[in-house]
Each structure stands twice: as C-alpha cells, then as structure tokens.
Short mmCIF file of C-alpha atoms in Angstrom, two decimals:
data_model
loop_
_atom_site.label_atom_id
_atom_site.label_comp_id
_atom_site.label_asym_id
_atom_site.label_seq_id
_atom_site.Cartn_x
_atom_site.Cartn_y
_atom_site.Cartn_z
CA UNK A 1 0.11 0.20 -0.13
CA UNK A 2 1.58 3.34 -0.78
CA UNK A 3 0.71 6.73 0.91
CA UNK A 4 -2.87 8.45 1.04
CA UNK A 5 -3.53 10.40 -2.07
CA UNK A 6 -4.98 14.44 -1.85
CA UNK A 7 -7.95 14.49 -3.43
CA UNK A 8 -9.59 17.98 -4.44
CA UNK A 9 -12.70 17.77 -5.39
CA UNK A 10 -15.22 20.72 -6.25
CA UNK A 11 -17.72 21.83 -8.69
CA UNK A 12 -17.26 24.59 -10.51
CA UNK A 13 -19.88 26.10 -12.00
CA UNK A 14 -22.01 22.70 -13.67
CA UNK A 15 -18.42 21.22 -14.29
CA UNK A 16 -16.56 19.00 -11.07
CA UNK A 17 -12.82 19.87 -10.96
CA UNK A 18 -10.83 16.71 -9.21
CA UNK A 19 -7.02 17.22 -8.65
CA UNK A 20 -5.61 14.76 -6.99
CA UNK A 21 -1.91 14.29 -5.26
CA UNK A 22 -0.56 10.78 -5.32
CA UNK A 23 2.31 9.93 -3.52
CA UNK A 24 4.74 7.51 -5.58
CA UNK A 25 8.65 7.60 -5.99
CA UNK A 26 7.95 7.30 -10.01
CA UNK A 27 11.63 6.09 -10.71
CA UNK A 28 12.42 6.07 -14.22
CA UNK A 29 14.16 3.09 -14.24
CA UNK A 30 17.76 5.88 -15.56
CA UNK A 31 18.37 7.06 -12.75
CA UNK A 32 21.60 6.18 -10.38
CA UNK A 33 21.75 6.90 -7.15
CA UNK A 34 24.83 7.98 -4.84
CA UNK A 35 26.82 4.47 -5.05
CA UNK A 36 26.34 4.41 -8.88
CA UNK A 37 23.54 2.19 -9.35
CA UNK A 38 20.68 2.28 -11.60
CA UNK A 39 16.94 2.83 -9.52
CA UNK A 40 14.94 0.44 -10.86
CA UNK A 41 12.40 1.44 -12.14
CA UNK A 42 8.88 2.06 -9.93
CA UNK A 43 6.03 3.54 -11.40
CA UNK A 44 2.05 3.63 -11.80
CA UNK A 45 0.97 2.21 -15.16
CA UNK A 46 -3.23 2.50 -14.29
CA UNK A 47 -4.95 4.97 -12.76
CA UNK A 48 -8.92 5.15 -12.68
CA UNK A 49 -11.30 8.06 -12.14
CA UNK A 50 -15.01 7.06 -11.20
CA UNK A 51 -17.56 9.86 -9.89
CA UNK A 52 -20.23 8.21 -9.24
CA UNK A 53 -19.56 4.18 -9.92
CA UNK A 54 -18.96 5.99 -13.57
CA UNK A 55 -16.18 5.89 -14.68
CA UNK A 56 -14.74 8.28 -15.30
CA UNK A 57 -11.08 8.58 -16.76
CA UNK A 58 -9.01 5.35 -17.40
CA UNK A 59 -5.06 6.55 -18.13
CA UNK A 60 -2.00 4.60 -18.12
CA UNK A 61 0.75 6.10 -17.85
CA UNK A 62 4.60 6.44 -18.20
CA UNK A 63 8.10 6.44 -16.60
CA UNK A 64 7.55 10.46 -17.52
CA UNK A 65 5.37 11.14 -15.17
CA UNK A 66 6.89 13.34 -12.58
CA UNK A 67 6.81 12.38 -8.88
CA UNK A 68 4.66 12.65 -6.04
CA UNK A 69 2.07 13.36 -9.39
CA UNK A 70 -0.83 15.62 -9.91
CA UNK A 71 -3.58 15.47 -12.23
CA UNK A 72 -6.54 16.94 -12.94
CA UNK A 73 -9.70 16.90 -14.67
CA UNK A 74 -12.94 18.10 -15.13
CA UNK A 75 -15.67 16.07 -15.70
CA UNK A 76 -19.31 17.43 -16.24
CA UNK A 77 -22.59 15.80 -15.90
CA UNK A 78 -21.19 15.90 -11.56
CA UNK A 79 -22.76 17.02 -9.37
CA UNK A 80 -22.20 18.49 -5.03
CA UNK A 81 -22.01 15.27 -2.55
CA UNK A 82 -20.89 12.61 -6.05
CA UNK A 83 -18.44 9.45 -4.72
CA UNK A 84 -14.95 10.69 -6.43
CA UNK A 85 -12.91 7.23 -6.57
CA UNK A 86 -9.45 7.22 -7.67
CA UNK A 87 -7.26 3.85 -8.17
CA UNK A 88 -3.72 3.48 -9.46
CA UNK A 89 -1.60 0.62 -10.33
CA UNK A 90 2.17 0.04 -10.11
CA UNK A 91 4.88 -1.50 -11.51
CA UNK A 92 5.12 -3.74 -8.89
CA UNK A 93 2.19 -4.59 -8.11
CA UNK A 94 1.17 -2.17 -5.75
CA UNK A 95 -2.28 0.03 -5.43
CA UNK A 96 -4.83 1.91 -3.77
CA UNK A 97 -7.83 3.17 -3.47
CA UNK A 98 -9.08 6.40 -2.02
CA UNK A 99 -12.11 7.91 -2.27
CA UNK A 100 -13.58 11.64 -1.58
CA UNK A 101 -16.48 14.05 -2.37
CA UNK A 102 -17.27 17.05 -4.58
CA UNK A 103 -17.67 20.33 -2.62
CA UNK B 1 13.37 -8.81 -25.72
CA UNK B 2 10.52 -11.00 -27.85
CA UNK B 3 11.56 -11.57 -30.66
CA UNK B 4 7.50 -13.00 -31.82
CA UNK B 5 5.81 -9.50 -30.10
CA UNK B 6 8.39 -7.93 -32.15
CA UNK B 7 6.77 -9.09 -35.55
CA UNK B 8 4.07 -8.86 -34.10
CA UNK B 9 4.02 -4.40 -33.41
CA UNK B 10 6.22 -4.54 -36.50
CA UNK B 11 3.62 -6.30 -38.66
CA UNK B 12 1.00 -4.25 -36.82
CA UNK B 13 2.91 -1.21 -37.73
CA UNK B 14 2.63 -1.76 -41.01
CA UNK B 15 -1.93 -2.86 -41.64
CA UNK B 16 -2.58 -0.80 -38.79
CA UNK B 17 -3.57 0.08 -34.93
CA UNK B 18 -6.42 -2.52 -34.89
CA UNK B 19 -3.76 -5.40 -34.60
CA UNK B 20 -1.82 -4.34 -32.88
CA UNK B 21 -4.02 -4.30 -30.13
CA UNK B 22 -5.34 -8.14 -30.58
CA UNK B 23 -1.83 -9.45 -30.64
CA UNK B 24 -0.72 -7.58 -27.55
CA UNK B 25 -4.14 -8.16 -25.97
CA UNK B 26 -4.05 -12.34 -27.84
CA UNK B 27 -0.35 -12.60 -25.92
CA UNK B 28 -1.60 -11.41 -22.27
CA UNK B 29 -5.06 -13.62 -22.03
CA UNK B 30 -4.07 -13.93 -18.31
CA UNK B 31 -5.46 -9.83 -18.34
CA UNK B 32 -8.49 -8.05 -17.36
CA UNK B 33 -8.40 -4.93 -17.36
CA UNK B 34 -10.06 -3.34 -20.86
CA UNK B 35 -6.80 -1.94 -21.49
CA UNK B 36 -3.85 -3.79 -20.72
CA UNK B 37 -0.55 -1.33 -20.31
CA UNK B 38 0.63 -0.63 -24.04
CA UNK B 39 4.56 -2.05 -23.95
CA UNK B 40 4.61 -1.01 -27.26
CA UNK B 41 3.87 1.69 -27.27
CA UNK B 42 5.43 3.44 -23.80
CA UNK B 43 8.53 1.80 -24.57
CA UNK B 44 9.17 2.57 -27.49
CA UNK B 45 12.46 5.41 -28.66
CA UNK B 46 10.96 7.52 -30.98
CA UNK B 47 7.89 9.28 -30.65
CA UNK B 48 7.14 7.96 -34.51
CA UNK B 49 6.73 4.52 -32.99
CA UNK B 50 5.04 5.48 -29.56
CA UNK B 51 2.82 6.52 -31.65
CA UNK B 52 2.16 4.17 -33.42
CA UNK B 53 2.20 1.60 -30.96
CA UNK B 54 -1.40 3.40 -29.43
CA UNK B 55 -2.90 3.30 -33.33
CA UNK B 56 -1.90 6.20 -33.75
CA UNK B 57 -2.08 7.42 -37.52
CA UNK B 58 -1.79 10.78 -39.67
CA UNK B 59 -2.51 12.92 -37.28
CA UNK B 60 -3.30 16.11 -38.60
CA UNK B 61 -2.31 19.50 -36.57
CA UNK B 62 -5.16 21.50 -35.18
CA UNK B 63 -5.35 24.65 -32.99
CA UNK B 64 -8.60 23.18 -31.37
CA UNK B 65 -5.43 21.15 -28.34
CA UNK B 66 -4.74 24.11 -26.36
CA UNK B 67 -2.00 22.87 -24.89
CA UNK B 68 -0.67 25.62 -21.69
CA UNK B 69 3.18 24.64 -20.97
CA UNK B 70 6.07 26.89 -19.69
CA UNK B 71 8.05 28.22 -22.40
CA UNK B 72 11.39 27.39 -20.46
CA UNK B 73 11.23 24.45 -18.05
CA UNK B 74 13.70 25.14 -14.90
CA UNK B 75 13.31 22.58 -13.66
CA UNK B 76 13.04 19.04 -15.74
CA UNK B 77 11.45 17.22 -12.87
CA UNK B 78 8.21 19.13 -12.89
CA UNK B 79 7.03 20.60 -15.85
CA UNK B 80 3.32 21.73 -15.71
CA UNK B 81 1.81 20.87 -19.12
CA UNK B 82 -1.93 21.27 -18.99
CA UNK B 83 -3.72 20.10 -22.41
CA UNK B 84 -7.58 20.76 -23.64
CA UNK B 85 -9.53 19.73 -26.60
CA UNK B 86 -12.13 21.43 -28.58
CA UNK B 87 -12.48 18.75 -31.27
CA UNK B 88 -15.33 17.27 -31.20
CA UNK B 89 -16.25 13.76 -29.38
CA UNK B 90 -13.47 13.73 -27.73
CA UNK B 91 -12.00 10.50 -26.98
CA UNK B 92 -8.91 10.14 -25.68
CA UNK B 93 -5.83 12.73 -25.11
CA UNK B 94 -1.95 11.54 -25.03
CA UNK B 95 0.90 13.32 -24.65
CA UNK B 96 4.37 12.27 -25.84
CA UNK B 97 7.60 14.76 -25.83
CA UNK B 98 9.83 13.57 -28.11
CA UNK B 99 13.14 13.49 -26.65
CA UNK B 100 12.69 12.00 -23.77
CA UNK B 101 14.06 8.54 -23.92
CA UNK B 102 10.24 6.83 -23.84
CA UNK B 103 8.43 9.81 -25.55
CA UNK B 104 4.80 8.23 -24.43
CA UNK B 105 4.15 10.59 -21.42
CA UNK B 106 0.47 8.98 -20.33
CA UNK B 107 -2.96 8.75 -22.01
CA UNK B 108 -6.15 9.40 -20.72
CA UNK B 109 -9.15 7.56 -21.69
CA UNK B 110 -12.19 9.94 -21.18
CA UNK B 111 -15.44 7.88 -20.53
CA UNK B 112 -18.99 9.13 -18.62
CA UNK B 113 -18.95 13.12 -18.61
CA UNK B 114 -15.25 13.88 -17.52
CA UNK B 115 -14.62 16.79 -20.28
CA UNK B 116 -10.97 16.41 -22.37
CA UNK B 117 -9.11 18.33 -20.28
CA UNK B 118 -6.11 17.20 -18.48
CA UNK B 119 -3.51 18.35 -16.10
CA UNK B 120 0.13 17.02 -15.07
CA UNK B 121 3.44 17.40 -14.10
CA UNK B 122 5.77 15.74 -16.19
CA UNK B 123 9.43 14.91 -16.64
CA UNK B 124 12.14 15.98 -19.51
CA UNK B 125 15.22 15.04 -20.47
CA UNK B 126 16.60 18.14 -22.58
CA UNK B 127 14.79 20.61 -25.10
CA UNK B 128 11.83 18.43 -27.45
CA UNK B 129 8.98 19.42 -28.53
CA UNK B 130 5.71 18.72 -26.43
CA UNK B 131 3.43 16.80 -28.20
CA UNK B 132 -0.31 16.52 -27.33
CA UNK B 133 -3.31 14.03 -29.33
CA UNK B 134 -7.00 14.22 -29.26
CA UNK B 135 -8.79 10.69 -30.56
CA UNK B 136 -11.69 11.52 -31.68
CA UNK B 137 -13.89 9.32 -33.91
CA UNK B 138 -11.36 7.22 -35.44
CA UNK B 139 -9.20 10.54 -36.83
CA UNK B 140 -5.98 11.80 -34.62
CA UNK B 141 -5.39 16.00 -33.53
CA UNK B 142 -2.17 16.83 -32.96
CA UNK B 143 -0.64 19.62 -31.05
CA UNK B 144 2.92 20.43 -30.29
CA UNK B 145 5.41 23.60 -28.21
CA UNK B 146 8.60 23.36 -27.94
CA UNK B 147 9.48 23.56 -24.24
CA UNK B 148 12.78 24.27 -23.34
CA UNK B 149 14.76 22.92 -20.24
CA UNK B 150 17.78 24.73 -17.89
CA UNK B 151 18.45 21.43 -15.67
CA UNK B 152 16.87 17.50 -16.98
CA UNK B 153 14.55 15.76 -14.67
CA UNK B 154 15.57 11.65 -15.97
CA UNK B 155 19.66 11.16 -15.55
CA UNK B 156 21.38 11.17 -12.85
#
C-alpha cells in the first residue's frame, strides 16, 4: 500500500474539477543513486477515476510523469455530494484506492 | 526481447493499430483490464513508433487542441502541462515528449462526462517538442509546443 492520495473535488459552475496528488516515487529506471547503481523502475502504470460509480478517466501512465504526480480532470454531469474514487496500480503490483466527495 | 512480440509489433505498425491491439491482447490472455498497459507504445524510443503503438495514424495539426506548457522549464523534473481539446467527440488524450528516452508520457481514456481536459506534471530530459494528441472518432489531431529545459529531469 502506498501513502494516501490527496483528492480535491469541487464544482466550478456545472463542471466538477478533480485534483489528485499521488504520493509515489515514480522512478524511471534510468536514474543512478549516489553509489552509481541504477535505481530500478518503480512507477504508476494505471490510474482510474470514477464519479458516482461511473468510470470517467482510465489513464495509462509511463515513467515520464513526475515524482508525486498531480493529475487534474474535469467532469460534466457530476454534482456536489457525488463520490469520487481514484485508484492506481504500479509496476510492482502495488495499488491504492482513495475516495472523496465533491464539494 | 521477445522476437514474437517484435514481429507482431512490426507487422501491426504496417497494417494498422487494430491488429496491434488484438495482438497485444492475445499475447496476454491473463489480463482482465479492458485496456492493458501498452508496453510497445510506452517502451518505444521514437515518437513515431510510440504513436503507431497507440494506434495513432496520420495525425492532423489542429488549433482546437490547447496546450498550456511553460516556454522554459527551469527544472525538467517537474514540468506542468495542461491539455484541453476542443475537437468534438474527443475520447482520448495522449501526451508525447519527443526527446525523452521513451516519448509516450501518458494516455487518458475519457468517458462518462469527463471533459477532454487534463493536467499533469511531466519529466523532461532535455529541450523538446511536447505533443498532445486528441483521439476523436477514429481520427487524430495533434498540437505541439517546444519547451526548453535548463536542468534535465531524467538522468542522474
């Protein structure tokens, strides 16, 4: 289990804005540590977002996404009080799911 | 390197993306995810190969894709990119960075009211064109912007 995500979801007019901050090392597998050894790749491959049980974003992610990545999405047809669920899976089989409510 | 996979990918590049998807799926029957991670596209070293790995063919330059990215990124490890597509019926957005070791950065399948607008932060090894591709009804639209990087974010 990774560290908890921070999810902020709020209505901007009739569009829900969802921002997610994920705590993840996102190692590319190309970086070397101070001893000169390659740090093995460790990165999120999949991230999904559902709003009120409806899948809205299904993302495939590569190593070029920054460490502790931030994603922002906009969803039409959502309303305050809807549940937002974010799930990620990384290349080592780790995963995490967090949820929030649209404010 | 799996020679069978290479062969399939090679064949798929020539004969269309649908085949690539079928081939990739057929080789991984254990996967239950509808869209399994597109290894071929993500591991491609050239932006053209990465695009064809995702099934992007003949992308048309479009002013309907609005990309917000800095002109100069002081820190290549964290470059904010925001992509909004005004192309009607955009179902998917993908982001490429030409000069990265693996150009494909991420792709977002959008459904259920999700607007074609995503923000991410990416790593850039060096100054490069950043391309955003909108997938809409079997057609592909692209916008590009050069981002200059003063300190790379990929190496050690």
